[in-house]
Coordinates of C-alpha atoms in Angstrom, one line a residue:
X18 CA 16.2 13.8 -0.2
X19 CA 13.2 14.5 -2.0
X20 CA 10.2 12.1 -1.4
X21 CA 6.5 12.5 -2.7
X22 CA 3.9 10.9 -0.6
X23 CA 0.2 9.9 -1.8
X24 CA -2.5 9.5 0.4
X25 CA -5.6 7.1 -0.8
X26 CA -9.6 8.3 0.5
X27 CA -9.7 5.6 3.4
X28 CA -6.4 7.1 4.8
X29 CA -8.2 10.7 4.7
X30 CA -11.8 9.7 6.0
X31 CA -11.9 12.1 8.9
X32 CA -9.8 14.4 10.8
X33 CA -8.5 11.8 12.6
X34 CA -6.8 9.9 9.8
X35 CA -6.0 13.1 8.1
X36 CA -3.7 14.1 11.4
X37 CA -2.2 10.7 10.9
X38 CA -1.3 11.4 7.5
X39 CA 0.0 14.8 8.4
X40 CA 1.9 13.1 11.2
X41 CA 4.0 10.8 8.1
X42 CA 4.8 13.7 6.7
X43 CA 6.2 15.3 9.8
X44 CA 7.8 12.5 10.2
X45 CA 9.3 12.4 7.1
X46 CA 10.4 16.6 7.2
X47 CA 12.1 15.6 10.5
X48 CA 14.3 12.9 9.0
X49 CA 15.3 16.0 6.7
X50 CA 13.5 15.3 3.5
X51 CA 11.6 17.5 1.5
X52 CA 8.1 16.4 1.2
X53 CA 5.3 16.6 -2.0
X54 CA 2.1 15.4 -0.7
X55 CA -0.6 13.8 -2.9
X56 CA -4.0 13.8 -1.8
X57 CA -7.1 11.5 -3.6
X58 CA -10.9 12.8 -2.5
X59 CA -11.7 12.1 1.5
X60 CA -13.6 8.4 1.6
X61 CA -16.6 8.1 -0.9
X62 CA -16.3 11.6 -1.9
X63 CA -16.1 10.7 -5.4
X64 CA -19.0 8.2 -5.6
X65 CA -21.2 10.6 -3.4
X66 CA -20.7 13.8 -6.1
X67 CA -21.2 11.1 -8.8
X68 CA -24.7 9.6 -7.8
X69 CA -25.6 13.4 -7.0
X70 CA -25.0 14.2 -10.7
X71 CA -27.0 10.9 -12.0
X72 CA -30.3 11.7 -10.3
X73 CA -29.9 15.5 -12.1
X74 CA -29.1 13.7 -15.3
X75 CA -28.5 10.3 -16.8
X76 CA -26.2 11.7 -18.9
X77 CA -24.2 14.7 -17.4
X78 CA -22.3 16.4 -19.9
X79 CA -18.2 14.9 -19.4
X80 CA -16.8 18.5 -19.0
X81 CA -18.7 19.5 -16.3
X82 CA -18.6 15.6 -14.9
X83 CA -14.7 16.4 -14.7
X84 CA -15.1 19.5 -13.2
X85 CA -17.6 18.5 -10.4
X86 CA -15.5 15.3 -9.6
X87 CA -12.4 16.8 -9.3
X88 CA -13.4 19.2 -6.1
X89 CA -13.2 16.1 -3.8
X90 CA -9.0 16.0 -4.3
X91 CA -9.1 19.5 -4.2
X92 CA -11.3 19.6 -0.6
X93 CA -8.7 17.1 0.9
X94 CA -5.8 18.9 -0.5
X95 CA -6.9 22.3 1.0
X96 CA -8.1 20.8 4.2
X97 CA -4.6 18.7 4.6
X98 CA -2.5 22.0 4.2
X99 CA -4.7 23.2 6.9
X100 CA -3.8 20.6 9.1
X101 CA -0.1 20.9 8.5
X102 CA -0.1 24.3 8.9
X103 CA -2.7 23.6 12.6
X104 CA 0.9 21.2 13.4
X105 CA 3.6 24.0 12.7
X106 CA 4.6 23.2 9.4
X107 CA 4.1 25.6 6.5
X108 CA 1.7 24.0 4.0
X109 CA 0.3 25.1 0.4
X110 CA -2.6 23.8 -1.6
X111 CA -2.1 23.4 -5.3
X112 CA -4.8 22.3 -8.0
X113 CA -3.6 20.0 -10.6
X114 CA -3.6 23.3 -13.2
X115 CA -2.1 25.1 -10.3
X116 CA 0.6 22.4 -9.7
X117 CA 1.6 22.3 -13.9
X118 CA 0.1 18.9 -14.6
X119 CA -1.1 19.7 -18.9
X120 CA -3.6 17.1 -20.0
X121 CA -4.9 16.0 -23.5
X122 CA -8.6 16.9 -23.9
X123 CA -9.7 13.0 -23.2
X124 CA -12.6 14.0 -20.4
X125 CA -13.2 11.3 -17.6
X126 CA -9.4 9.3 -18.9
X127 CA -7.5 12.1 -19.4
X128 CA -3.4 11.3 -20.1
X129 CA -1.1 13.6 -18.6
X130 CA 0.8 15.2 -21.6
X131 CA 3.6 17.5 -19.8
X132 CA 3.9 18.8 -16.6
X133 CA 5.6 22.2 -15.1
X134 CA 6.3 22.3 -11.5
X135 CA 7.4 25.6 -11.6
X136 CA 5.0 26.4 -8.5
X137 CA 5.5 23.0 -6.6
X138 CA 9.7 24.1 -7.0
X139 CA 9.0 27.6 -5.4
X140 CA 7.1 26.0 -2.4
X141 CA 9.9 24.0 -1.8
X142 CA 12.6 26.2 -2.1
X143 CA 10.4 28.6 0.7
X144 CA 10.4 25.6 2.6
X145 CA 6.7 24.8 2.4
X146 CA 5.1 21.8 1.9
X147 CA 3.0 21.3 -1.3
X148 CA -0.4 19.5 -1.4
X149 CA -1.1 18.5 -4.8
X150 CA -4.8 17.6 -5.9
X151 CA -4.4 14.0 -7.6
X152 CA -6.5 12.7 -10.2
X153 CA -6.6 15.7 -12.3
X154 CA -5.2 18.3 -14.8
X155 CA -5.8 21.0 -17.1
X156 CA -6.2 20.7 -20.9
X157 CA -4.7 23.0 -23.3
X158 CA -8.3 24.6 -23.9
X159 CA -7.7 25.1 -20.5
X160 CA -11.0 22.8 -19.0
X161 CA -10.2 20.5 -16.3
X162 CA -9.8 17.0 -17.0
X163 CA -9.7 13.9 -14.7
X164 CA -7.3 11.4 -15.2
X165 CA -9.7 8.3 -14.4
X166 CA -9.6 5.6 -12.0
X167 CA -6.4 5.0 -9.8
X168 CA -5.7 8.4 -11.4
X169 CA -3.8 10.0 -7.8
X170 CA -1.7 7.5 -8.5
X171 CA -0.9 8.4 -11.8
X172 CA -0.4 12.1 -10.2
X173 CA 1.6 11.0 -7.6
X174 CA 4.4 8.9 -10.0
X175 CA 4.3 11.2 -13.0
X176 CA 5.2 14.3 -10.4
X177 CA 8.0 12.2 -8.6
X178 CA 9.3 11.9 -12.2
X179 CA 9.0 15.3 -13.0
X180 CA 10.5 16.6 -9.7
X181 CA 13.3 13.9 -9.7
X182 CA 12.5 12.7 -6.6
X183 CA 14.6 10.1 -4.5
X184 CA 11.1 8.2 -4.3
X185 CA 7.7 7.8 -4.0
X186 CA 5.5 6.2 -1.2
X187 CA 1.7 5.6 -1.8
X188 CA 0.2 5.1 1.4
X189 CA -3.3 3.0 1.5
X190 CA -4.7 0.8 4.0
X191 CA -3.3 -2.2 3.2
X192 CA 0.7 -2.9 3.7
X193 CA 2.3 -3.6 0.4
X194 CA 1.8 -6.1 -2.3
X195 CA 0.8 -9.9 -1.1
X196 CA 0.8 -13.1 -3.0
X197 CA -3.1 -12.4 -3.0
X198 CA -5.2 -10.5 -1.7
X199 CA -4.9 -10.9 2.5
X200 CA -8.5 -10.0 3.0
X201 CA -9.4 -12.7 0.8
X202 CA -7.1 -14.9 0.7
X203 CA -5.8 -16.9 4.5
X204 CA -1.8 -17.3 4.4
X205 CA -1.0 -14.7 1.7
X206 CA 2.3 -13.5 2.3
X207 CA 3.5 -9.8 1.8
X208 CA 6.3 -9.2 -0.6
X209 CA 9.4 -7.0 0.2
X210 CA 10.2 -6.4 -3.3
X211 CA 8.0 -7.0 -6.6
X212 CA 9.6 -5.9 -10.2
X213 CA 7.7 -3.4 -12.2
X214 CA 6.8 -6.1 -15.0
X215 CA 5.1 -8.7 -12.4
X216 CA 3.5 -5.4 -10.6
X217 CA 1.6 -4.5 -14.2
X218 CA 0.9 -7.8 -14.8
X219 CA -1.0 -8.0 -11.2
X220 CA -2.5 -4.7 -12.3
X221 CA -3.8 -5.3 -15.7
X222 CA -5.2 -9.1 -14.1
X223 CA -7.7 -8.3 -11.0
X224 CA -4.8 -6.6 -8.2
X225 CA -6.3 -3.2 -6.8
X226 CA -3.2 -1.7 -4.6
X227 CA -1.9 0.0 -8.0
X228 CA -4.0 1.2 -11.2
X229 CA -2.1 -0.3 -14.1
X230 CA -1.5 3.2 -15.6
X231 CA 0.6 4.3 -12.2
X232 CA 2.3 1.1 -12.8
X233 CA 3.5 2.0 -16.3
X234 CA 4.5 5.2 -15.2
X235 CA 6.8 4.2 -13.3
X236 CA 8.5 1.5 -15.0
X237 CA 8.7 4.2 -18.0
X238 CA 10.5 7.1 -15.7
X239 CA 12.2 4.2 -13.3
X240 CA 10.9 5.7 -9.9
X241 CA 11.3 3.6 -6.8
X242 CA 7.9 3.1 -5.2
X243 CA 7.5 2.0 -2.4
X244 CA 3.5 0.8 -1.3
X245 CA 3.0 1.2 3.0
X246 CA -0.4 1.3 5.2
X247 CA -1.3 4.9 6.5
X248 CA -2.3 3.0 9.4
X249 CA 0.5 0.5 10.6
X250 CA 4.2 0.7 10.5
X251 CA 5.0 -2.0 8.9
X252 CA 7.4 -2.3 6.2
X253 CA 5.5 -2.4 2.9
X254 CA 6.6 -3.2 -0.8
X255 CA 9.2 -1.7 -3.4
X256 CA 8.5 -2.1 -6.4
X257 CA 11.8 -1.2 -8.3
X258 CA 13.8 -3.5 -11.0
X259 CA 14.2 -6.7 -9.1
X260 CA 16.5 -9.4 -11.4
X261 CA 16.1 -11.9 -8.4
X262 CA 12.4 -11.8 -8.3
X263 CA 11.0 -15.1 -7.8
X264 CA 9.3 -17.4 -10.4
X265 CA 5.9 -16.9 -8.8
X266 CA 4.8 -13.5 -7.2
X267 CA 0.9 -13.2 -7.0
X268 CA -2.6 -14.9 -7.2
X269 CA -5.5 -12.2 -8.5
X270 CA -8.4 -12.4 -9.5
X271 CA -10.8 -10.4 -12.3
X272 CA -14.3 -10.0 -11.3
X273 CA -15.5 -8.3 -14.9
X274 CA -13.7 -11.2 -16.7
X275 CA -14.2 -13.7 -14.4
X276 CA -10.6 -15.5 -13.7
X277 CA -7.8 -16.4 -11.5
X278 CA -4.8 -15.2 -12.6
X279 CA -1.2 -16.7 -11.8
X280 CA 1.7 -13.8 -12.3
X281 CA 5.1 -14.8 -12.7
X282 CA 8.1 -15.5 -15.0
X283 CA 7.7 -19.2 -14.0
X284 CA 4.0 -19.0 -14.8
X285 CA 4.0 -21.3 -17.9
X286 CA 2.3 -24.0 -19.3
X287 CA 3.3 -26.7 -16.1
X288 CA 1.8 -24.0 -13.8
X289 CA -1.4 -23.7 -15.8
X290 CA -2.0 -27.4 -16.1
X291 CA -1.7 -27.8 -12.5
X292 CA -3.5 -25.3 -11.8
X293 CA -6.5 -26.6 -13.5
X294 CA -5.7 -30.1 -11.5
X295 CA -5.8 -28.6 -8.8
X296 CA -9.4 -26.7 -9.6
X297 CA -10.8 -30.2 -10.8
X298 CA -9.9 -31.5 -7.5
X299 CA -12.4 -29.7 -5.7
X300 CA -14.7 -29.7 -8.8
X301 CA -14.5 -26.2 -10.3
X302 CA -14.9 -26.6 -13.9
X303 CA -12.2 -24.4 -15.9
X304 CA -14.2 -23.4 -18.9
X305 CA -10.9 -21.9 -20.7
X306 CA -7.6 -20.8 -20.1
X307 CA -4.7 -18.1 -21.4
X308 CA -1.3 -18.5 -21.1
X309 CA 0.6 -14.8 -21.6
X310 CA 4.3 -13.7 -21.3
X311 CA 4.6 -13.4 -17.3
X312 CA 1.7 -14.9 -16.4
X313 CA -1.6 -17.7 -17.1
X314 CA -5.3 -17.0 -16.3
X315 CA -8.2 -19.6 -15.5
X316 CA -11.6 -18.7 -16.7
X317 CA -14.1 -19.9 -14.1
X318 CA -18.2 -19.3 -13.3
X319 CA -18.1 -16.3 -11.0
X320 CA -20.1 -17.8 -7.8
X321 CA -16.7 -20.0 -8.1
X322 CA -14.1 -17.1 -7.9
X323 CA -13.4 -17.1 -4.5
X324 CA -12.5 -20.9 -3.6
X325 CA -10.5 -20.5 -7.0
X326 CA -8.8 -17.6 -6.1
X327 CA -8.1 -19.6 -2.5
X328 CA -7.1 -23.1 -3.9
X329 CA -4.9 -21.6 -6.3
X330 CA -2.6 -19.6 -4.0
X331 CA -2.2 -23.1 -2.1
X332 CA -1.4 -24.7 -4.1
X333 CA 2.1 -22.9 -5.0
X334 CA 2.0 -20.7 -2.4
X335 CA 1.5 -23.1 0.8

């Protein structure tokens, strides 16, 4: 079996956690899988390189933006394949233009255009694990390109496509996909399954496990994912084609737009008129609302997101 594994910053923040992540891999080579890690930049890598560049400049040219930002994936990649390699397993280090990921020229959003995993085959077949950079590519000028936010995701799905692999686990530090946020929300429960559909719509609504784009990737190529914690060993979420999904599957909540969010097939007009009730109750004025395929959203003031976000998932998820 053939399993490519991503690993977020907070599961990387130190040697400590990066031994951890090393140790799921082991643990996966021992169960006699063949293993493509996926490595995003250690921590606040990213935002540290990125406030570095704005006190040089308030507007750093995009190129060399992609090309600065883009050494954090490939510092945890390197420094992961020397801690496989510390544990006894043979480990490689592969850029994204190293690893065949082919952009379009789009700098700071880049879309991955075609990839050749030529390299990524090789290591495998010598029986060496390959640590990919995520969030990045090469352009057919040959610059470096990052794929933008969530983008290691992207990296991780699209090569799991590519490589045909049996599946693809994104590890984070939170367990799987929950009827709302658990470190907001008190009694949100965590989903075994959730359908790629409900998934995007969480996504594309306020949900920050999976970047929208990872989402659609996957539902494109059909590639099992399945969402775990780097740091417990709990079971975690697929999210797969489920036909018996249930009618309601999530609560989110949109900061930049400032709504609650109800995703479901069942999340129709009854759901969105009781929602509001429900709101009034406790005196939070809905100033609008949207009703969309899959799903409704309640516009709210944003001091008012939070008990929203809270009184909403009790009220159909109690």
């Amino acid at each position: 079996m053939l399993v490519v594994q991503k690993f977020g910053g907070s599961s990387l923040a130190g040697p400590e956690r990066l031994r951890r992540a090393a140790n799921i891999c082991l643990d996966a080579r021992k169960r006699g899988n063949d293993v493509v890690l996926v490595v995003s930049a250690m921590g606040n890598t990213t935002d540290d390189l990125e406030d570095i560049a704005l006190k040089i400049s308030a507007s750093p040219p995009a190129r060399e933006m992609d090309a600065l930002m883009t050494t954090g994936e490939q510092q945890s990649a390197a420094l992961m394949a020397i801690m496989l390699e510390s544990l006894g397993a043979p480990a490689r280090s592969f850029a994204g233009w190293q690893a065949g990921l082919f952009t379009d020229r789009r700098h700071g959003d880049a879309r991955i255009s075609v990839i050749a995993p030529g390299r990524i085959n090789a290591a495998l077949a010598e029986g060496v694990t390959p640590v990919v950079s995520g969030y990045q590519g090469v352009s057919s000028s040959g610059d470096v390109t990052a794929l933008g936010r969530g983008g290691s995701d992207t990296t991780a799905v699209a090569l799991a496509a590519a490589l045909g692999a049996d599946k693809c686990e994104i590890y984070t530090d939170v367990d799987g996909i929950y009827t709302a946020d658990p470190r907001l929300v008190t009694g949100a429960v965590r989903l075994d399954r959730i359908d790629y559909g409900d998934m995007l719509r969480l996504a594309l609504h306020g949900s920050q496990v999976l970047h929208s784009r990872s989402v659609e990737a996957a539902m494109r190529e059909r590639v099992r994912v399945h969402l775990l914690s780097s740091f417990t060993r709990k079971e975690g979420t697929v999210m797969c084609d489920h036909p018996d999904r249930p009618g309601l599957c999530g609560v989110t909540r949109d900061p930049s737009l400032g709504t609650v969010s109800v995703i479901g097939r069942e999340a129709n007009a009854q759901v969105l008129a009781e929602a509001v009730a429900a709101l009034a109750h406790s005196d939070i004025i809905v100033t609008h609302t949207e009703l969309f395929d899959g799903g409704c959203s309640l516009f709210v003031s944003p001091d008012r997101l939070l008990p929203a976000l809270e009184l909403v998932h009790r009220r159909f998820f109690r």
